[in-house]
Amino acid sequence: MYRCVCLLAVTVLAVFVGHGECVLPLSSLQDFHRQRSALGLTKSNHTTPVSEACTDAFLNLLLNETGELFTVIDAAGKLGSGFTDGNIAWLGAFDLCRSVPGLQYCYTVIDVNLKLPGSPNASLIPLQWGLCTVDECSDLDVANSIQEILNLTIGYQTMNVVSSAVHCAKDPPKPHSTGFYITVTLCFVLAFLMLSGWCVDIYMRFAAKRKAGQSLADRGDYLHDNSTADDTKLITGNRTESNGMAVHFASISQDTNFFQEFLLCFALNRNLAMIMKTTQPDKAIRCLHGIRFISMTWVILGHTFLWTSLFPLVNARTGASSIFQDFSFQVVNNAFFSVDTFFFLSGLLVAYLAMDTLEKTNGKLPWFKFYFHRYWRLTPTVAMTILIWMFVQPWMGQGPLWHNMLHKPFCEKYWWSTLLYINNFVPNTLTDECIGWTWYLANDWQFYVISPLILLPLFWSKVIGLVVASVLLCASFITTGVLMHVYDFKVDFLQQANDGANALQPGVTQPTYADYIYVKPYCRIAPYLVGIAVGYLLQQIRTKKIQVQISPIYGALGWAVATAMGMSVVYGLYGTAHGHELTDAGNIMYAVFSRFAWGLALAWVVFACQYGLGGAINDFLSWSFFVPLSRLTFTAYLLHPIILDIFIFQNGTGIYFSTIQAAFNFVGVTGIAYGAGLALSMAVEYPTANLEKLFTKRLTCRSCTRPKDYDDVEVIGSVQR
């Protein structure tokens, strides 16, 4: 996310307002483009001569005045309207150029000296320019002859090109690698296992019917809800009801061999039914499903606006820049707090479920299972996402800026730190992470690792447990405050973006808010600790160890306070969008206490909904419609940035930015993300959870019967989010 913030700074803020006054120095924009050119662009060196083949082919094109020459000129980018509105990307006609044999499209970033209106001197402006050239020219040829190409084809002889970087599009975008073939093969294997498991389930059901002596005419009863009770006992070992329809699965008994059970772990119909199931156990906290889904859509909403701003905008000032001052946009501007919602939910469910386990084991925590279960439920799905990101996504689109999707040098170097959940420390810069949005998983795993330090004392002594949690909370407050003061960080989103843009300059090691605070667990643990306290309280109330009664008057007061806290967090920085900067003390106070306050607001929402004070809010959050969607938040979270990359970077022209357009994009991306998340859940997440139970049963209790259901798979959708 933070890379998006940096890109947003240099794309949206580096536009002209008033009489030539620049919000962000143009040098920041220039340095940013130079930094990006290191990934996928060939820089000019002015020492290597242009190849003879390129020169001859281009001269032949010019002298013969063939039809291709008109296409070369027509497809090249040209100065368009809105330059002072931030339209500095003239991408041309990507598809038109590539449609003519012998021609290729080249994307260039060029630094040119231009005299801007209202400015006495010429300024160095980085322009993004699309050119159509002959195939014989290499990227380096184009980079070293950019001035001549512009003079001959576009006619801007007075434009002085200082430096340039080029990428010429290829088809396919890059050669298919071994990783590509391995990933595609793995996808086919998973699809085969899913269909095979489905077939095994169908076969076992028919075999059970035949063994029971039923006629062929009765063998279709399993498809309906009108089968007799005796039939159901014979043919079903697992049963999931959804919307009144009973879905029956073949029974798994001691006669079932290991190979059949292995395939059933991948069975498409079983895992789909488990995801779509809306029934919940009595002890479930039903409102969490709605909170989880809404928070995930909030994440996607914020990322949709940010990713849109990654691409060249034709109306950066009047479209994107001005919207930051809208009061309503603060919800998008502060979508970062959606992540704190998931930290809160994770802490709540860890405590809520762990206390039950500790009561059953008399305070003994099964250490290996406690950690392995969590790691196994997360890691295969994350690993599959890395494979998709590295080896599938680069071949899923084309466009002028698609070269940004082709090179994953940080994944090749740091993929292991993502799988070990230390990627918020290694590498030491967020922008160097393999898949940067998984910094959240690293924090969540680290919180989970230390959670027994709170849970065990809390189980044996409520006072000691709360003291330990309070000490950790105070340590987090102090650490965050000290870092904010020492490095003079700002909580203002735009200032953070400016600092991040400056930090992207080559050779710069400037500390940033993202690297020192945003992704560090000691600064983000506050809502997790609040969640643990709430989870413990709810478990104690459910087991009748604590009695709580709240009058309607205090309930209304609780809602008022929680609403005020939540609104102050989300809209508290509205004044900074209009130039009213916070004082140093205000910056520190907001950074230290905002996430804690957000956690407290959520704590009241959950408590009130669980114990009859939620009213219509509880009815909405507990709506069964949210249950399947909440189970898909993990995979939707992993895949939606990849979908946004594909959606945004295949554009052939600059984007006209508007809230209506972004809203439509948001709805589409959300739907596709959940659809793709469903596929990933059925192919990897739920099968690996089933495999864990299968091997646990085989290793620990060979004579035991199969557990009656896959219900505990639902923990995947709860604990680690």
XYZ file of C-alpha atoms in Angstrom:
721
model
C 0.000 0.000 0.000
C 2.780 2.424 0.870
C 4.327 2.205 -2.597
C 0.933 3.271 -3.885
C 1.007 6.242 -1.526
C 4.383 7.290 -2.855
C 3.245 6.972 -6.444
C 0.118 8.893 -5.588
C 2.254 11.722 -4.231
C 4.276 12.197 -7.359
C 1.401 11.648 -9.765
C -1.349 13.657 -8.118
C 0.496 16.324 -6.204
C 3.025 17.294 -8.856
C 0.539 19.421 -10.716
C 0.291 23.145 -11.118
C -2.136 25.260 -9.180
C -2.703 28.975 -9.226
C -0.080 30.905 -11.187
C 2.443 28.197 -11.875
C 2.921 27.334 -8.202
C 3.726 23.651 -7.691
C 2.308 21.731 -4.716
C 5.174 19.243 -4.824
C 8.595 20.129 -6.252
C 8.963 18.889 -9.816
C 12.309 17.433 -8.798
C 10.411 14.824 -6.767
C 8.500 13.772 -9.850
C 11.667 13.650 -11.901
C 13.535 11.582 -9.323
C 10.609 9.225 -9.014
C 10.555 8.508 -12.743
C 14.276 7.943 -12.698
C 13.839 5.434 -9.888
C 11.095 3.597 -11.755
C 13.206 3.444 -14.897
C 15.537 1.051 -13.108
C 12.826 -1.593 -13.344
C 12.195 -2.616 -16.921
C 13.412 0.495 -18.801
C 16.601 0.825 -20.803
C 18.383 4.113 -20.129
C 20.139 6.170 -22.758
C 23.930 6.371 -22.501
C 24.805 8.452 -25.593
C 27.978 6.383 -26.016
C 26.655 3.353 -27.878
C 25.919 4.222 -31.502
C 22.515 3.446 -32.951
C 22.670 0.147 -34.798
C 22.966 0.173 -38.573
C 19.882 -2.033 -38.951
C 17.784 0.412 -36.964
C 19.094 3.409 -38.905
C 18.519 1.795 -42.312
C 15.014 0.591 -41.436
C 13.972 3.980 -40.105
C 15.424 5.888 -43.055
C 13.731 3.516 -45.469
C 10.435 4.172 -43.680
C 10.897 7.943 -43.974
C 12.213 8.132 -47.538
C 9.728 5.756 -49.146
C 6.750 7.386 -47.422
C 4.890 4.073 -47.149
C 1.590 3.570 -45.362
C 3.487 2.484 -42.286
C 4.891 5.994 -41.931
C 1.435 7.407 -41.411
C 0.797 4.765 -38.717
C 4.080 5.614 -37.014
C 3.098 9.281 -36.833
C -0.533 8.602 -35.985
C 0.222 6.092 -33.215
C 2.856 8.240 -31.522
C 1.869 10.224 -28.455
C 1.315 13.936 -28.907
C 0.902 16.950 -26.697
C -2.709 16.956 -25.578
C -5.025 19.193 -23.646
C -4.648 19.552 -19.901
C -0.881 19.864 -19.557
C -1.278 22.277 -16.656
C -3.876 19.899 -15.217
C -1.201 17.231 -14.814
C -1.557 15.497 -18.181
C 2.133 14.763 -18.785
C 1.711 11.240 -20.208
C 1.124 11.114 -23.957
C 0.921 7.387 -24.523
C -0.259 7.301 -28.119
C -2.093 4.332 -29.667
C -0.600 1.111 -28.324
C -2.808 -1.357 -30.218
C -2.715 0.599 -33.501
C 1.077 0.568 -33.574
C 1.324 -3.135 -32.800
C -1.308 -4.036 -35.380
C 1.067 -3.221 -38.263
C 3.718 -5.851 -39.052
C 7.219 -4.529 -38.698
C 6.335 -1.861 -36.129
C 6.727 -1.871 -32.377
C 5.439 0.311 -29.544
C 7.988 1.866 -27.211
C 7.159 3.559 -23.925
C 9.608 6.277 -22.974
C 10.266 8.452 -19.948
C 12.132 11.551 -21.064
C 13.447 14.536 -19.144
C 12.953 17.667 -21.199
C 13.625 21.348 -20.636
C 10.377 23.270 -20.928
C 9.479 26.832 -20.034
C 6.215 26.708 -18.100
C 3.591 29.472 -18.121
C 4.305 31.981 -15.356
C 7.836 30.682 -14.806
C 10.819 32.847 -15.835
C 13.124 29.902 -16.443
C 12.885 26.538 -18.148
C 12.150 23.538 -15.914
C 13.196 19.922 -16.248
C 9.953 17.968 -16.759
C 9.703 14.154 -16.909
C 7.249 13.200 -19.634
C 5.858 9.769 -20.434
C 5.732 9.368 -24.168
C 4.564 6.563 -26.441
C 6.425 6.092 -29.731
C 5.883 3.809 -32.698
C 9.138 2.630 -34.298
C 10.432 -0.133 -36.533
C 11.156 -3.596 -35.136
C 14.843 -3.349 -36.066
C 15.439 -0.775 -33.327
C 16.350 -2.091 -29.884
C 15.391 -0.387 -26.645
C 18.870 1.121 -26.450
C 18.654 2.339 -30.058
C 15.422 4.170 -29.289
C 16.786 5.601 -26.033
C 19.888 6.987 -27.744
C 18.019 8.470 -30.705
C 14.916 9.795 -28.961
C 15.667 13.427 -29.907
C 15.962 12.572 -33.606
C 12.832 10.398 -33.575
C 10.791 13.189 -32.018
C 12.156 15.748 -34.482
C 11.438 13.589 -37.529
C 8.072 12.108 -36.631
C 6.364 14.562 -34.287
C 8.094 17.775 -35.245
C 8.972 19.111 -31.762
C 12.415 20.321 -32.823
C 12.602 22.906 -30.052
C 12.181 20.335 -27.280
C 15.519 19.636 -25.599
C 15.693 16.025 -24.362
C 18.133 15.723 -21.474
C 17.796 12.002 -20.732
C 15.519 9.139 -21.603
C 14.568 5.598 -20.630
C 12.751 3.188 -22.908
C 10.841 -0.092 -22.928
C 9.616 -1.552 -26.197
C 6.683 -3.956 -25.813
C 7.164 -7.583 -26.803
C 4.713 -10.372 -27.566
C 4.601 -12.287 -25.284
C 5.577 -9.588 -22.764
C 8.600 -11.660 -21.779
C 9.776 -15.231 -22.436
C 7.965 -17.933 -20.510
C 10.148 -19.071 -17.644
C 10.470 -22.385 -15.827
C 8.511 -20.855 -12.963
C 5.660 -20.087 -15.358
C 5.399 -23.698 -16.525
C 5.657 -25.047 -12.978
C 2.932 -22.694 -11.720
C 0.589 -23.462 -14.611
C 1.193 -27.197 -14.121
C 0.423 -26.835 -10.416
C -2.843 -25.061 -11.248
C -3.866 -27.920 -13.551
C -2.933 -30.484 -10.886
C -5.072 -28.691 -8.299
C -7.983 -28.502 -10.743
C -7.608 -32.220 -11.451
C -7.596 -33.029 -7.726
C -10.712 -30.899 -7.161
C -12.634 -32.664 -9.930
C -11.292 -36.076 -8.899
C -12.413 -35.515 -5.329
C -15.850 -34.547 -6.596
C -16.034 -37.742 -8.671
C -14.930 -39.853 -5.703
C -17.662 -38.308 -3.578
C -20.285 -39.085 -6.246
C -19.005 -42.652 -6.630
C -19.048 -43.300 -2.886
C -22.606 -42.043 -2.589
C -23.814 -44.340 -5.370
C -21.826 -47.213 -3.855
C -23.506 -46.593 -0.504
C -26.928 -46.669 -2.192
C -26.116 -49.908 -3.964
C -24.829 -51.495 -0.763
C -28.044 -50.520 0.958
C -29.992 -52.418 -1.704
C -31.835 -49.426 -3.148
C -33.092 -49.361 -6.698
C -31.657 -47.151 -9.381
C -34.799 -45.046 -9.301
C -34.054 -44.055 -5.705
C -30.405 -43.201 -6.218
C -31.092 -39.583 -7.051
C -32.668 -38.841 -3.674
C -29.418 -37.433 -2.335
C -29.960 -34.404 -4.497
C -33.081 -33.377 -2.636
C -34.184 -32.565 0.858
C -36.946 -35.211 0.840
C -34.792 -38.287 1.405
C -35.827 -40.363 4.387
C -34.069 -40.264 7.696
C -32.863 -43.842 7.258
C -31.427 -43.072 3.843
C -29.654 -40.047 5.206
C -27.997 -42.102 7.908
C -26.848 -44.615 5.324
C -25.421 -42.277 2.755
C -24.250 -39.211 4.644
C -21.441 -38.757 7.044
C -21.336 -35.031 6.493
C -24.293 -32.740 5.943
C -24.383 -29.039 5.325
C -27.608 -27.082 5.079
C -27.743 -23.806 3.189
C -30.887 -21.829 2.474
C -33.107 -24.756 3.273
C -31.408 -27.204 0.894
C -29.648 -30.192 2.401
C -26.359 -31.069 0.722
C -25.293 -34.638 1.456
C -21.769 -35.994 1.245
C -20.540 -39.555 1.107
C -19.732 -41.022 4.503
C -16.118 -41.580 5.507
C -15.688 -44.663 7.635
C -12.980 -47.128 8.575
C -13.540 -48.828 5.203
C -12.477 -45.686 3.329
C -8.876 -45.905 2.175
C -6.323 -43.134 2.499
C -6.293 -42.311 -1.209
C -10.043 -41.713 -1.217
C -9.819 -39.528 1.866
C -6.948 -37.589 0.296
C -8.957 -36.823 -2.832
C -12.015 -35.896 -0.785
C -9.934 -33.186 0.884
C -9.874 -31.438 -2.511
C -13.462 -32.240 -3.526
C -14.881 -29.141 -5.153
C -18.451 -29.802 -4.029
C -17.506 -30.346 -0.387
C -15.321 -27.269 -0.056
C -17.791 -25.089 -1.940
C -20.601 -26.230 0.351
C -18.497 -25.495 3.392
C -17.741 -21.980 2.157
C -21.382 -21.287 1.305
C -22.767 -22.697 4.557
C -24.558 -20.072 6.624
C -25.289 -22.065 9.780
C -23.122 -21.163 12.760
C -22.429 -22.789 16.147
C -24.192 -21.410 19.200
C -21.039 -19.859 20.612
C -20.272 -17.943 17.400
C -19.998 -14.157 17.543
C -22.265 -13.556 14.586
C -21.632 -9.858 14.008
C -17.969 -10.518 13.201
C -18.847 -11.801 9.741
C -20.355 -8.478 8.731
C -17.511 -6.502 10.292
C -14.942 -8.628 8.483
C -16.588 -8.303 5.070
C -17.185 -4.559 5.372
C -13.587 -4.011 6.488
C -12.296 -5.985 3.519
C -14.350 -3.902 1.107
C -12.936 -0.815 2.827
C -9.431 -2.079 2.071
C -10.341 -2.639 -1.575
C -11.993 0.783 -1.766
C -8.853 2.547 -0.584
C -6.633 0.502 -2.880
C -8.890 1.140 -5.882
C -8.388 4.892 -5.562
C -4.662 4.499 -4.933
C -4.073 2.097 -7.818
C -6.025 4.366 -10.152
C -3.654 7.169 -9.175
C -0.688 4.953 -10.054
C -1.561 5.305 -13.717
C -1.139 8.572 -15.642
C -4.151 10.820 -15.112
C -5.364 13.337 -17.651
C -6.921 15.523 -14.929
C -4.623 15.117 -11.951
C -5.293 18.580 -10.501
C -9.014 19.073 -11.093
C -9.818 15.387 -10.648
C -7.547 13.579 -8.206
C -5.849 16.378 -6.301
C -9.006 18.318 -5.468
C -10.890 15.299 -4.132
C -8.523 15.038 -1.175
C -10.117 18.132 0.292
C -13.632 16.635 0.313
C -15.012 15.710 3.724
C -16.529 12.502 2.383
C -13.181 11.383 0.959
C -11.690 11.091 4.435
C -13.234 7.618 4.572
C -11.005 6.638 1.653
C -8.069 8.698 2.847
C -8.094 6.871 6.187
C -8.877 3.399 4.900
C -5.674 2.386 6.689
C -7.774 1.779 9.811
C -9.483 -1.142 8.101
C -6.253 -3.047 8.770
C -6.546 -2.256 12.470
C -10.024 -3.778 12.380
C -8.478 -7.084 11.327
C -5.853 -6.841 14.057
C -8.677 -6.326 16.546
C -10.660 -9.288 15.193
C -7.596 -11.509 15.238
C -6.815 -10.741 18.880
C -10.452 -11.179 19.869
C -10.801 -14.625 18.287
C -7.437 -15.870 19.520
C -8.423 -15.088 23.104
C -12.025 -16.254 22.701
C -11.020 -19.671 21.336
C -7.815 -20.147 23.331
C -9.601 -19.695 26.644
C -11.900 -22.584 25.774
C -8.882 -24.727 24.916
C -7.077 -23.820 28.137
C -10.146 -24.717 30.191
C -10.313 -28.146 28.556
C -6.591 -28.809 29.117
C -6.392 -27.271 32.592
C -4.187 -24.422 31.448
C -1.865 -26.450 29.229
C -1.335 -25.078 25.750
C -0.556 -27.621 22.985
C 2.414 -25.616 21.754
C 3.251 -27.454 18.542
C -0.359 -27.600 17.392
C -0.932 -23.988 18.440
C 1.790 -22.684 16.120
C 1.815 -25.300 13.358
C -1.947 -25.071 12.873
C -1.711 -21.344 12.286
C 1.350 -21.501 10.022
C -0.075 -24.323 7.916
C -3.412 -22.610 7.448
C -1.727 -19.441 6.156
C 1.387 -20.426 4.266
C 0.269 -22.627 1.331
C -2.220 -19.966 0.241
C 0.380 -17.203 0.577
C 2.915 -19.311 -1.357
C 0.402 -19.841 -4.162
C -0.223 -16.099 -4.280
C 3.514 -15.469 -4.657
C 3.644 -17.927 -7.565
C 0.689 -16.238 -9.257
C 2.231 -12.804 -8.697
C 5.652 -13.814 -10.026
C 4.887 -16.262 -12.826
C 1.275 -15.829 -14.011
C 0.315 -12.170 -13.669
C 3.050 -10.867 -16.057
C 1.354 -12.699 -18.944
C -2.179 -11.584 -18.150
C -2.162 -8.226 -19.937
C -0.490 -5.782 -22.296
C -0.281 -2.015 -22.458
C 2.040 0.991 -22.590
C 2.992 0.680 -18.899
C 2.729 -3.101 -18.615
C 6.498 -3.363 -18.209
C 5.881 -2.414 -14.558
C 4.290 -5.859 -14.147
C 7.111 -7.841 -15.751
C 9.956 -7.494 -13.294
C 9.775 -8.898 -9.741
C 13.365 -8.550 -8.479
C 12.321 -8.248 -4.864
C 10.374 -11.526 -4.964
C 13.390 -13.335 -6.332
C 15.431 -11.960 -3.442
C 13.007 -11.851 -0.506
C 10.251 -14.443 -1.135
C 11.497 -16.445 1.837
C 10.975 -13.585 4.292
C 7.311 -13.432 3.251
C 6.861 -17.148 3.967
C 8.595 -16.748 7.346
C 6.431 -13.693 8.152
C 9.368 -11.435 8.880
C 8.938 -9.309 5.757
C 8.148 -6.249 7.868
C 11.792 -6.400 9.034
C 13.560 -8.086 6.095
C 13.963 -6.244 3.774
C 14.197 -3.062 5.777
C 12.118 -1.069 3.278
C 8.465 -1.736 2.548
C 8.875 -0.930 -1.133
C 11.399 -3.782 -1.452
C 9.067 -6.503 -0.171
C 8.038 -9.346 -2.454
C 4.302 -8.719 -2.196
C 4.179 -5.605 -0.113
C 0.603 -5.923 1.127
C 1.525 -9.020 3.161
C 3.211 -6.840 5.768
C -0.095 -7.247 7.599
C 0.316 -11.030 7.790
C 3.808 -10.597 9.227
C 2.436 -8.396 12.007
C -0.476 -10.708 12.657
C 1.798 -13.752 12.887
C 4.163 -11.953 15.247
C 1.233 -10.956 17.460
C 0.073 -14.560 17.454
C 3.540 -15.810 18.417
C 3.631 -13.664 21.560
C -0.066 -14.054 22.423
C 0.566 -16.879 24.966
C 2.528 -14.349 27.028
C -0.850 -12.694 27.633
C -3.253 -15.623 27.354
C -1.602 -17.912 29.909
C -1.320 -15.252 32.657
C -4.852 -14.148 31.817
C -6.130 -17.692 32.284
C -4.502 -18.175 35.679
C -4.942 -14.656 36.993
C -7.097 -11.985 35.420
C -5.148 -9.237 37.160
C -1.715 -10.473 36.059
C -2.914 -10.995 32.494
C -4.331 -7.495 32.255
C -1.135 -6.060 33.748
C 0.963 -7.828 31.092
C -1.328 -6.535 28.330
C -1.205 -3.025 29.789
C 2.598 -3.070 29.922
C 2.759 -4.074 26.253
C 0.236 -1.379 25.384
C 2.194 1.324 27.208
C 5.427 0.152 25.571
C 3.754 0.508 22.187
C 2.530 4.013 23.040
C 5.980 5.126 24.186
C 7.798 3.590 21.215
C 5.434 5.169 18.693
C 5.648 8.567 20.349
C 9.440 8.529 20.536
C 9.798 7.527 16.872
C 7.353 10.227 15.790
C 9.307 12.845 17.729
C 12.842 11.760 16.836
C 12.228 11.502 13.086
C 9.652 14.285 12.907
C 7.101 12.085 11.141
C 3.708 13.487 10.221
C 0.348 11.731 10.410
C -0.882 13.857 7.510
C -1.391 11.523 4.555
C -0.082 13.980 1.968
C 3.055 14.731 3.967
C 3.718 11.009 4.356
C 3.330 10.647 0.595
C 5.791 13.456 -0.043
C 8.351 11.918 2.318
C 7.860 8.544 0.681
C 8.380 10.018 -2.780
C 11.632 11.626 -1.675
C 12.767 8.327 -0.140
C 12.389 6.653 -3.557
C 15.253 8.696 -4.959
C 18.314 6.585 -5.839
C 20.825 6.373 -3.034
C 18.528 7.992 -0.468
C 18.142 6.245 2.901
C 15.742 8.721 4.452
C 13.630 7.235 7.283
C 9.956 7.013 6.381
C 6.768 6.700 8.382
C 5.970 3.448 6.575
C 9.239 1.689 7.382
C 9.602 2.886 10.968
C 5.987 2.908 12.198
C 3.352 1.741 9.727
C 4.588 -1.854 9.303
C 6.236 -2.413 12.678
C 4.451 -4.656 15.201
C 5.484 -2.619 18.240
C 3.585 0.337 16.772
C 0.533 -1.616 15.548
C -0.252 -3.956 18.439
C -2.737 -1.701 20.279
C -5.960 -2.890 18.543
C -4.771 -6.506 18.852
C -4.443 -6.100 22.621
C -7.901 -4.525 22.788
C -9.189 -7.519 20.839
C -7.626 -9.956 23.313
C -9.284 -8.158 26.220
C -12.679 -8.211 24.480
C -12.307 -11.866 23.508
C -11.503 -12.796 27.086
C -14.473 -10.797 28.383
C -16.899 -12.396 25.918
C -15.673 -15.885 26.776
C -16.023 -15.220 30.486
C -19.568 -13.915 30.010
C -20.530 -16.872 27.818
C -19.281 -19.364 30.421
C -21.114 -17.358 33.118
C -17.951 -16.532 35.041
C -18.751 -12.855 34.733
C -22.206 -11.314 34.934
C -22.787 -8.087 33.017
C -25.989 -6.058 32.896
C -26.221 -2.726 31.094
C -29.273 -0.518 31.119
C -30.586 1.005 27.868
C -29.404 4.435 29.018
C -25.814 3.256 29.424
C -26.154 1.349 26.168
C -27.107 4.532 24.334
C -24.219 6.338 26.010
C -21.850 3.576 24.909
C -22.969 3.946 21.306
C -22.541 7.712 21.475
C -19.005 7.456 22.845
C -18.001 4.715 20.381
C -19.380 6.706 17.454
C -17.556 9.845 18.557
C -14.283 7.927 18.892
C -14.610 6.281 15.497
C -15.566 9.526 13.759
C -12.705 11.427 15.374
C -10.246 8.831 14.122
C -11.533 8.750 10.536
C -12.290 12.466 10.139
C -9.822 13.905 12.632
C -7.304 14.915 9.962
C -9.824 16.720 7.755
C -8.280 20.092 8.585
C -4.865 19.017 7.280
C -6.369 18.621 3.806
C -7.040 22.388 3.873
C -3.595 23.448 5.028
C -4.189 23.398 8.802
C -1.171 21.444 9.947
C -1.132 19.699 13.299
C 1.338 20.744 15.938
C 4.134 18.370 16.875
C 2.175 17.371 19.964
C -0.952 16.814 17.862
C 0.953 14.602 15.444
C 2.316 12.468 18.248
C -1.024 12.191 20.056
C -2.861 11.114 16.927
C -0.204 8.561 15.943
C -0.066 7.100 19.454
C -3.755 6.871 20.342
C -5.743 6.745 17.076
C -5.470 2.996 16.551
C -6.166 2.291 20.202
C -9.263 4.504 20.016
C -10.395 2.674 16.883
C -10.024 -0.625 18.719
C -12.103 0.657 21.638
C -14.862 1.786 19.262
C -14.927 -1.669 17.680
C -14.934 -3.274 21.115
C -18.214 -1.577 21.967
C -19.780 -2.538 18.622
C -18.981 -6.218 19.163
C -19.990 -6.236 22.819
C -23.254 -4.408 22.178
C -24.193 -6.622 19.242
C -23.393 -9.799 21.154
C -25.474 -8.925 24.212
C -28.642 -7.355 22.901
C -27.663 -3.703 22.611
C -27.023 -3.665 18.876
C -30.551 -3.439 17.526
C -30.692 -2.913 13.758
C -26.892 -2.679 13.579
C -26.574 -6.194 14.967
C -29.284 -7.468 12.619
C -27.331 -6.116 9.673
C -23.861 -7.256 10.759
C -25.197 -10.705 11.682
C -26.968 -11.155 8.343
C -26.302 -14.669 7.072
C -25.458 -13.209 3.659
C -22.127 -12.043 5.091
C -21.079 -15.470 6.371
C -19.771 -16.955 3.086
C -18.258 -13.639 2.062
C -16.401 -13.314 5.350
C -14.800 -16.728 4.762
C -13.302 -15.378 1.550
C -11.717 -12.251 3.012
C -8.288 -13.884 3.330
C -7.998 -14.927 -0.299
C -9.696 -11.745 -1.560
C -7.154 -9.763 0.459
C -4.267 -11.678 -1.112
C -5.498 -11.430 -4.697
C -7.145 -8.036 -5.035
C -3.877 -6.057 -5.533
C -2.952 -8.426 -8.375
C -6.372 -7.881 -9.935
C -5.978 -4.123 -9.569
C -2.587 -4.284 -11.281
C -4.089 -6.166 -14.211
C -7.094 -3.855 -14.387
C -5.153 -0.592 -14.196
C -1.932 -1.253 -16.092
C -3.509 -2.699 -19.216
C -5.017 0.718 -19.983
C -3.845 2.122 -23.301
C -4.435 5.790 -22.536
C -4.378 8.098 -19.543
C -7.245 7.724 -17.066
C -9.853 10.404 -16.505
C -10.215 10.435 -12.730
C -13.632 10.856 -11.133
C -15.316 9.475 -8.044
C -18.090 7.928 -10.148
C -15.580 6.120 -12.333
C -13.619 4.955 -9.296
C -16.851 3.733 -7.654
C -17.680 1.574 -10.677
C -14.115 0.281 -10.710
C -14.382 -0.528 -7.004
C -17.539 -2.591 -7.435
C -16.047 -4.504 -10.343
C -12.724 -5.172 -8.641
C -14.483 -6.290 -5.445
C -16.613 -8.784 -7.341
C -13.665 -10.175 -9.285
C -11.513 -10.322 -6.137
C -14.101 -12.388 -4.294
C -14.634 -14.602 -7.316
C -10.904 -15.240 -7.616
C -10.728 -15.648 -3.849
C -13.395 -18.347 -4.040
C -11.302 -20.257 -6.566
C -8.140 -19.941 -4.459
C -10.006 -21.000 -1.310
C -11.418 -24.120 -2.984
C -8.095 -25.006 -4.613
C -5.638 -24.324 -1.777
C -6.959 -22.869 1.487
C -9.673 -25.373 2.362
C -7.918 -28.470 0.941
C -4.807 -27.768 3.014
C -6.982 -27.367 6.101
C -8.616 -30.710 5.339
C -5.220 -32.324 4.793
C -4.086 -31.129 8.202
C -7.010 -32.895 9.836
C -6.529 -35.989 7.711
C -2.875 -36.429 8.626
C -3.525 -35.510 12.261
C -6.134 -38.252 12.460
C -3.898 -40.772 10.711
C -0.914 -40.017 12.918
C -2.646 -39.765 16.278
C -5.649 -42.081 16.133
C -5.603 -44.760 13.467
C -8.581 -46.554 14.967
C -10.754 -43.460 15.398
C -13.645 -42.682 13.128
C -13.563 -39.689 10.877
C -14.558 -36.377 12.481
C -18.145 -35.699 11.579
C -17.623 -32.447 9.691
C -15.212 -29.882 8.392
C -16.684 -27.166 10.588
C -13.416 -26.132 12.161
C -12.216 -25.045 8.736
C -14.248 -21.931 9.506
C -11.523 -20.948 11.951
C -9.437 -20.103 8.875
C -11.808 -17.314 8.101
C -11.663 -15.961 11.599
C -8.496 -16.269 13.576
C -5.788 -15.210 11.193
C -7.550 -12.296 9.521
